[in-house]
CSV table of C-alpha atoms in Angstrom, one decimal:
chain,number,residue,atom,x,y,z
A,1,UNK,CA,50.5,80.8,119.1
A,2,UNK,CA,48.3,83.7,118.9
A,3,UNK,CA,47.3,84.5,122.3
A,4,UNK,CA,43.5,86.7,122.6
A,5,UNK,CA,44.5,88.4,126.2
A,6,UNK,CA,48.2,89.0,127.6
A,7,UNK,CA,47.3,89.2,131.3
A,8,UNK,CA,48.0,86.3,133.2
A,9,UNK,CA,45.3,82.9,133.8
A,10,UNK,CA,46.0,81.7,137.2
A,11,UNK,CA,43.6,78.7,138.2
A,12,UNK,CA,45.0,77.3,141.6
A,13,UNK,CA,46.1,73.8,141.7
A,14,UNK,CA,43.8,71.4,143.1
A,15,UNK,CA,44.6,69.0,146.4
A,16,UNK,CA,45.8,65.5,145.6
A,17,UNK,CA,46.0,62.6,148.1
A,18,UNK,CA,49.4,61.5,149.2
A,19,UNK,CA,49.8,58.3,146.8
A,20,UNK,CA,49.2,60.7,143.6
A,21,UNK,CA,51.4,63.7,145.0
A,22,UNK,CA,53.9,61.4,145.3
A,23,UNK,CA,53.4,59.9,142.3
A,24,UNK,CA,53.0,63.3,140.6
A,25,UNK,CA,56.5,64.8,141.9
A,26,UNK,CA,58.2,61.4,140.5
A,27,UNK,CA,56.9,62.7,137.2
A,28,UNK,CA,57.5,65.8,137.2
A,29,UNK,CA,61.5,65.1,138.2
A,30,UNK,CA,61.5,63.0,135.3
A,31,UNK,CA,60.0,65.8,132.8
A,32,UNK,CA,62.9,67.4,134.2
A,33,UNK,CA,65.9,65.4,133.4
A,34,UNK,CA,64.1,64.8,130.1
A,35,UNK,CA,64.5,68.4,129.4
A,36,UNK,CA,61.0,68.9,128.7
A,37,UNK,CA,59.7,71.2,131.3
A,38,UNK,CA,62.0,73.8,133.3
A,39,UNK,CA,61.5,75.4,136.7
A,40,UNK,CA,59.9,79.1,136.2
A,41,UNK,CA,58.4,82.0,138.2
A,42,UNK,CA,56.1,82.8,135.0
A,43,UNK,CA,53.0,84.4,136.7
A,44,UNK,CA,50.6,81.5,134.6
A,45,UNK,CA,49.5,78.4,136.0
A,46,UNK,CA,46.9,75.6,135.6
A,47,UNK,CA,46.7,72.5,137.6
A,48,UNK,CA,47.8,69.1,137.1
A,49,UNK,CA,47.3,65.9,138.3
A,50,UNK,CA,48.0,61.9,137.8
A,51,UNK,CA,45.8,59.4,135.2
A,52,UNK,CA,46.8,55.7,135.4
A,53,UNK,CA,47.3,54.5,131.6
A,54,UNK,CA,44.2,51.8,130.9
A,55,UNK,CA,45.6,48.2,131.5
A,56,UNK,CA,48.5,49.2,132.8
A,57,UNK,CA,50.7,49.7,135.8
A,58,UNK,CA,51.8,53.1,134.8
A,59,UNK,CA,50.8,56.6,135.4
A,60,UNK,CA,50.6,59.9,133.5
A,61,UNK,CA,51.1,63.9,133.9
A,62,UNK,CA,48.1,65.7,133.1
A,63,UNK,CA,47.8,69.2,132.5
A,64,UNK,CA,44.7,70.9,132.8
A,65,UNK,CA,44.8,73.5,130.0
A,66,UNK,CA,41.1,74.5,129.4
A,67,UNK,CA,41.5,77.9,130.6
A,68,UNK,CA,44.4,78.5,129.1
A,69,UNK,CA,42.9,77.3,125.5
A,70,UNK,CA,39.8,79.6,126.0
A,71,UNK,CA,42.6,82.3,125.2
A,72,UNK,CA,44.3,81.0,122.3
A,73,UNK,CA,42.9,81.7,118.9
A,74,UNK,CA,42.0,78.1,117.5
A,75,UNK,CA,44.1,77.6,114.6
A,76,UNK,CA,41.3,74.6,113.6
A,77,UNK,CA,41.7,71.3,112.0
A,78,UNK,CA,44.7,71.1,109.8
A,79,UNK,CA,43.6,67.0,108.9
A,80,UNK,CA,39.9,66.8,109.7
A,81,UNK,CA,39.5,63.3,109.8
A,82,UNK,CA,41.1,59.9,109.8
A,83,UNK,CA,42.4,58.3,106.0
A,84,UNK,CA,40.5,55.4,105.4
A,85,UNK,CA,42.4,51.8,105.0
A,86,UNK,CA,40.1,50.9,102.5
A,87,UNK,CA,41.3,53.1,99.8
A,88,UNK,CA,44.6,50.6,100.4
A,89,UNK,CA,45.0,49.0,96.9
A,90,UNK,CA,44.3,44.9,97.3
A,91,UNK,CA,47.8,43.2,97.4
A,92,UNK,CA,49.9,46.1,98.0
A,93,UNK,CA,51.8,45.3,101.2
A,94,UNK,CA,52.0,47.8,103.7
A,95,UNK,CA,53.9,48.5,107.0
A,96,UNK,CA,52.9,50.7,109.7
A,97,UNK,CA,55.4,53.0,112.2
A,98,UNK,CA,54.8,54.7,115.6
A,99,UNK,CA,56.5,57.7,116.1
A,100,UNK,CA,57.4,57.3,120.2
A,101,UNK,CA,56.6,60.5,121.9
A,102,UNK,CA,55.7,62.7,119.4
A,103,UNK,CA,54.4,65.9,121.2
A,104,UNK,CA,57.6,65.5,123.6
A,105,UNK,CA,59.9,66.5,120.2
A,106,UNK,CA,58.3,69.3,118.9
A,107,UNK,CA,59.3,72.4,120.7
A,108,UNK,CA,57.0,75.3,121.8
A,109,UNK,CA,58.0,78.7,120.9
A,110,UNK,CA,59.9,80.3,123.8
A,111,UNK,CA,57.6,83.4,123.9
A,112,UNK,CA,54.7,80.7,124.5
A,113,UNK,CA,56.1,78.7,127.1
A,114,UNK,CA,55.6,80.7,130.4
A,115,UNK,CA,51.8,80.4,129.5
A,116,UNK,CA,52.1,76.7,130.3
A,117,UNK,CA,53.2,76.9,134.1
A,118,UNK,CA,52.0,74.4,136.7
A,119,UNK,CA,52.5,74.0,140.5
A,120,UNK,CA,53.9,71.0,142.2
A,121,UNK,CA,52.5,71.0,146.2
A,122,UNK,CA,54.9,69.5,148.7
A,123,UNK,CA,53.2,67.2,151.6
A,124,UNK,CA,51.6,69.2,154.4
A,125,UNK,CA,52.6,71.7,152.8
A,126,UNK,CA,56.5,71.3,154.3
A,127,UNK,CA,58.4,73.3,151.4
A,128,UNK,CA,57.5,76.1,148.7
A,129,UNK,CA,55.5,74.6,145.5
A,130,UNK,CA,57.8,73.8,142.9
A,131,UNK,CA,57.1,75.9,139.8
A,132,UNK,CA,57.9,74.7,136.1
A,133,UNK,CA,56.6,75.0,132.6
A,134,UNK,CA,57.0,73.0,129.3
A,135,UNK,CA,59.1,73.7,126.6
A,136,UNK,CA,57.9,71.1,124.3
A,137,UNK,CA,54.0,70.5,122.8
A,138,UNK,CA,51.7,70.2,125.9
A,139,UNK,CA,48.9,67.3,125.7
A,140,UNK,CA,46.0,68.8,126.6
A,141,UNK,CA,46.3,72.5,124.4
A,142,UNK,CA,43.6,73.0,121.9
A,143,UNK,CA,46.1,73.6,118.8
A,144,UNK,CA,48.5,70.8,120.5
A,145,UNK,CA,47.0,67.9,117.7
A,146,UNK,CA,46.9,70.3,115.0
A,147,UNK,CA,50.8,71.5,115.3
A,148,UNK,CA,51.4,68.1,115.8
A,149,UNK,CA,49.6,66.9,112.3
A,150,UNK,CA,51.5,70.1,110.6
A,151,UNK,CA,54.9,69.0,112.1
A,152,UNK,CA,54.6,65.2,110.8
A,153,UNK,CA,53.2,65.9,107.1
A,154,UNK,CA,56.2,68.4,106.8
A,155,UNK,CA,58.8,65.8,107.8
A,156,UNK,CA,56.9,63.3,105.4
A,157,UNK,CA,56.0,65.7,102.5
A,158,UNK,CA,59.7,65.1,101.0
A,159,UNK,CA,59.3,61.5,101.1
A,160,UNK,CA,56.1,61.2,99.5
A,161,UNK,CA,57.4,63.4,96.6
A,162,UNK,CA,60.2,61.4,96.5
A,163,UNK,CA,58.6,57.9,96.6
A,164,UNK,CA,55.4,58.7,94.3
A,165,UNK,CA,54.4,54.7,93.8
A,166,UNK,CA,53.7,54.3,97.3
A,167,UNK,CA,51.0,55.2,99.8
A,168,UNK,CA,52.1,57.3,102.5
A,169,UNK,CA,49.1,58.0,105.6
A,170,UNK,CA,49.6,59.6,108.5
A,171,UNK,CA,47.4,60.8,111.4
A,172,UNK,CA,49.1,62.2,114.3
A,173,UNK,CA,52.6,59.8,114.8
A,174,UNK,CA,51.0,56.9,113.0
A,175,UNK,CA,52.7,56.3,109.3
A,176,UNK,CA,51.3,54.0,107.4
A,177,UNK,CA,53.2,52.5,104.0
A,178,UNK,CA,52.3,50.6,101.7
A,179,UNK,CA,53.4,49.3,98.1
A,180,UNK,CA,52.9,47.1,95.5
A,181,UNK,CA,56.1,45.8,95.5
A,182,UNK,CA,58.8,44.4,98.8
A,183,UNK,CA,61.8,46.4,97.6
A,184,UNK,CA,59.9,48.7,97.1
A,185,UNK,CA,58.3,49.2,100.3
A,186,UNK,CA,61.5,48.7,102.3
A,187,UNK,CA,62.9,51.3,100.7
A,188,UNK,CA,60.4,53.6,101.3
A,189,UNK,CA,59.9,52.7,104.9
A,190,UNK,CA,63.9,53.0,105.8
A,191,UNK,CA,63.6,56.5,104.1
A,192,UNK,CA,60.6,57.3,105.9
A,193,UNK,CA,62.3,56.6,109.3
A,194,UNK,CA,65.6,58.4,108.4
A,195,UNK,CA,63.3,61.2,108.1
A,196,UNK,CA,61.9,61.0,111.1
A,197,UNK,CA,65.1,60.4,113.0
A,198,UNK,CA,66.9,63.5,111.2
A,199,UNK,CA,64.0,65.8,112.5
A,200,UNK,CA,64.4,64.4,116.2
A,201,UNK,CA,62.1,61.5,116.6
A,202,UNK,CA,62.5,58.1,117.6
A,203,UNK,CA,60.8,55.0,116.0
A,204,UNK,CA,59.2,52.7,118.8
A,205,UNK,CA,61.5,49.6,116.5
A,206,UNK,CA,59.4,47.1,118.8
A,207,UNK,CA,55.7,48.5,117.1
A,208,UNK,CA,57.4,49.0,113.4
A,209,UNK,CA,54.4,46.6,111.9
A,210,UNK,CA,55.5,44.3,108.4
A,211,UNK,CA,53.4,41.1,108.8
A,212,UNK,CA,49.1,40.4,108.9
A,213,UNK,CA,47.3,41.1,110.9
A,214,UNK,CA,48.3,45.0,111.1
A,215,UNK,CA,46.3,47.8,113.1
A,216,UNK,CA,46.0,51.0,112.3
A,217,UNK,CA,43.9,53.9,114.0
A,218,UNK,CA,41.8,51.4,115.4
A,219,UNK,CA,41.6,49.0,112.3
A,220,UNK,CA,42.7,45.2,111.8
A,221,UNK,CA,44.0,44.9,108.4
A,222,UNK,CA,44.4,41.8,106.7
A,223,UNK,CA,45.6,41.5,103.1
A,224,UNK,CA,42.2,40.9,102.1
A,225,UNK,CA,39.7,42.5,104.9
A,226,UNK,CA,39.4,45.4,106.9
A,227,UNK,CA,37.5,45.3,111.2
A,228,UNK,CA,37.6,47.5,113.7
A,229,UNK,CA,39.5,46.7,116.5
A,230,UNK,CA,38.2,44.9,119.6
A,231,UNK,CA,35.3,47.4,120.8
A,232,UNK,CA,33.5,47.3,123.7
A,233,UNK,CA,29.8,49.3,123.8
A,234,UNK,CA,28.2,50.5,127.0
A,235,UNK,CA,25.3,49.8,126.2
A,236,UNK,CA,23.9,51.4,129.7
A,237,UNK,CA,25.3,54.9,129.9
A,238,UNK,CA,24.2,56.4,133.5
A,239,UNK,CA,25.7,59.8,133.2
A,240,UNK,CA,26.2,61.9,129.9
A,241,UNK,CA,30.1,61.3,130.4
A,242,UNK,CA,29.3,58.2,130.0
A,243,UNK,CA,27.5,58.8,126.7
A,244,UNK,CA,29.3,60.6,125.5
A,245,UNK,CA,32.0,58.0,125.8
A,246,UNK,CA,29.9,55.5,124.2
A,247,UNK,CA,28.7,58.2,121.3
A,248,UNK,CA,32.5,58.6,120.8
A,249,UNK,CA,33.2,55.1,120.6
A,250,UNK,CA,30.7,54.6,117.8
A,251,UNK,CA,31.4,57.7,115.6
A,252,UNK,CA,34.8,56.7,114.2
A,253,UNK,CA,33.7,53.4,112.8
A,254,UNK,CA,30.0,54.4,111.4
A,255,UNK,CA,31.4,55.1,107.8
A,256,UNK,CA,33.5,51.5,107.8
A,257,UNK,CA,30.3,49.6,109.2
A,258,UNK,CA,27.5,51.1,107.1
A,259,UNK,CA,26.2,52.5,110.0
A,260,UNK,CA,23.8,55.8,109.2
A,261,UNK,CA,23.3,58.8,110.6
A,262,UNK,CA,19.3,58.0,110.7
A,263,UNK,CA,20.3,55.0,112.9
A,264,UNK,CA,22.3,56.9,115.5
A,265,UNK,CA,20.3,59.8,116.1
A,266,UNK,CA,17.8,59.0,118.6
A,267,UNK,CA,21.3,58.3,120.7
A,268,UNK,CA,23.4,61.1,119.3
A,269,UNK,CA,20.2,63.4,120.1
A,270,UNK,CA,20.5,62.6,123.8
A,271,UNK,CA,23.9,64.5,123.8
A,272,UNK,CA,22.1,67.8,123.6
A,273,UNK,CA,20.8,69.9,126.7
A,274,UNK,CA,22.6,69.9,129.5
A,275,UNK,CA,26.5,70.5,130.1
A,276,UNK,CA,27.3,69.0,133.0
A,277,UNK,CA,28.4,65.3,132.1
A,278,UNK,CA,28.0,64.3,136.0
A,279,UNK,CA,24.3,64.7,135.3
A,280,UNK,CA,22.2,61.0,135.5
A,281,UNK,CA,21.1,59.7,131.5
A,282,UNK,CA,18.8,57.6,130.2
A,283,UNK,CA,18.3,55.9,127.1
A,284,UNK,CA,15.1,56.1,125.5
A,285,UNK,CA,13.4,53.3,123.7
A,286,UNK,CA,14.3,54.4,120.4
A,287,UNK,CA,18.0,54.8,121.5
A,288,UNK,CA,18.3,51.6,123.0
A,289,UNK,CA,17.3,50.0,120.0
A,290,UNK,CA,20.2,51.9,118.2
A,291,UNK,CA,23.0,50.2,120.2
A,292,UNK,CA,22.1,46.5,119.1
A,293,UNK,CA,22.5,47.8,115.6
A,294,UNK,CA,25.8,48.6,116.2
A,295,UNK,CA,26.6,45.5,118.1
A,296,UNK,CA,25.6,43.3,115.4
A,297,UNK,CA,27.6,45.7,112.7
A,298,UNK,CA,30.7,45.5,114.6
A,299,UNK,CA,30.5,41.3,115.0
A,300,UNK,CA,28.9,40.9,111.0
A,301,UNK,CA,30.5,43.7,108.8
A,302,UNK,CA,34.1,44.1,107.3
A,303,UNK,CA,35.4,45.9,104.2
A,304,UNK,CA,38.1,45.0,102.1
A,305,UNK,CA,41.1,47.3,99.8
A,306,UNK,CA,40.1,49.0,96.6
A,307,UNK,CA,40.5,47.3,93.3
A,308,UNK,CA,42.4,49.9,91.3
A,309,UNK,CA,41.3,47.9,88.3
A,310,UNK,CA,37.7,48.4,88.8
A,311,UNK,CA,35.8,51.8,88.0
A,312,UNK,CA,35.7,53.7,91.5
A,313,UNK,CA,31.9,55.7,91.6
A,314,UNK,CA,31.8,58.9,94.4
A,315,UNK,CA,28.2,59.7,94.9
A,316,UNK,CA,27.0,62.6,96.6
């Protein structure tokens, strides 16, 4: 990383009730005997806290790294935008993988890691904070999703030179494979995850996808059409968080639906102004009608592979 100031950011960590200190410490001790973070006395730190995964019983670290990221040069998109499943030839088979814990197996460099210190308060304050900071790929870090994409595509790069009759997409740690032919495909998917596992990674075996329907990057992909997944639109925003959730939410699957820009932008158009997301929002009349547009696209619309025998026309 290229770093734009060398004297220490040091944003105090923030108060937590009991049930998330608690639950925060249990984290961290795992980190620990994963190897992930170590204890330090780096003069760095940002705070962290506890998010409970969506729909489910589980909680995770988060690292607050904003002010840390304001002084690392960006090293910018290295895959600025998602491969489309509808460039999938019809017929050809695919599977998809899941690389389990990607960020977790890339290392940082060791001259970076200090920067990426956190505190861990004890309860009423009854012993010293415990002070660690990662050694692998922080969630959160600006260049974290770029390093990541880098690291994948050069684990893969070999195998798609080597296997030039099959598709190969990746975004992030989701592979996607597919082929016109079984033997094929199975070949090219147990090379795939040898390279993987040679670099360090694990395969999640139980989310290794062969059979209809498969989703990918929030697509359903049947062998003859493509949906988004299961979406649900706010259709009442009452902060600009909250729009910008629902903005967010819409973006990825305007070019699948047919959706246009003229459509969206009395919505997208509300994003501008102010900065502070807590602040009450409104839709106008004009935006509200943009939402049922979408509604109706998401329920109605669907796409389907490309016919490699059929001329392909890119219009500008």
């Amino acid at each position: 990383l290229t770093w734009k100031r060398k004297e220490p950011v040091w944003i105090e960590q923030w108060l937590l009730f009991k049930t998330k200190l608690c639950t925060l410490e249990a984290l961290v001790e795992e980190q620990l005997a994963k190897g992930h973070i170590t204890e330090t006395t780096s003069p760095w730190n940002s705070p962290v806290f506890v998010l409970k995964k969506p729909s489910k019983d589980r909680w995770r670290l988060h690292h607050g790294l904003c002010k840390i990221s304001e002084v690392i040069e960006d090293m910018g998109p290295l895959q600025p935008g998602l491969p489309s499943p509808s460039m999938l030839p019809r017929d050809w088979m695919p599977a998809i993988i899941d690389i389990k814990d990607c960020f977790f197996n890339i290392p940082l460099h060791p001259q970076d890691t200090p920067q990426f210190a956190f505190s861990v308060p004890s309860l009423n304050k009854r012993a010293p904070l415990k002070r660690c900071h990662w050694l692998v790929l922080p969630q959160g870090m600006k260049n974290s999703l770029a390093i990541c994409q880098w690291y994948v595509a050069h684990i893969l790069s070999p195998i798609q030179n080597l296997f030039l009759d099959a598709v190969i997409h990746h975004y992030m740690d989701d592979v996607l494979i597919c082929a016109s032919e079984k033997t094929y495909l199975d070949t090219t998917v147990k090379r795939t995850i040898e390279a993987i596992e040679e670099a360090g990674f694990k395969i999640r075996e139980d989310k290794v996808q062969y059979t209809s329907p498969w989703t990918y990057l929030g697509f359903q992909i049947r062998e003859r059409t493509i949906t988004p997944q299961q979406l649900a639109i706010q259709d009442n925003p009452k902060t600009l968080r909250d729009l910008h959730k629902l903005c967010g939410s819409i973006n990825w699957v305007c070019p699948l639906l047919g959706i246009t820009t003229e459509d969206l932008a009395p919505l997208f158009s509300l994003l501008r102004g102010s900065e502070d997301l807590d602040s009450p929002c409104a839709l106008s009349p004009e935006a509200q009608d943009s939402i049922p547009k979408v509604q109706e696209a998401l329920s109605s619309r669907q796409v389907h592979p490309i016919e490699p025998s059929l001329p392909l026309q890119f219009t500008i």
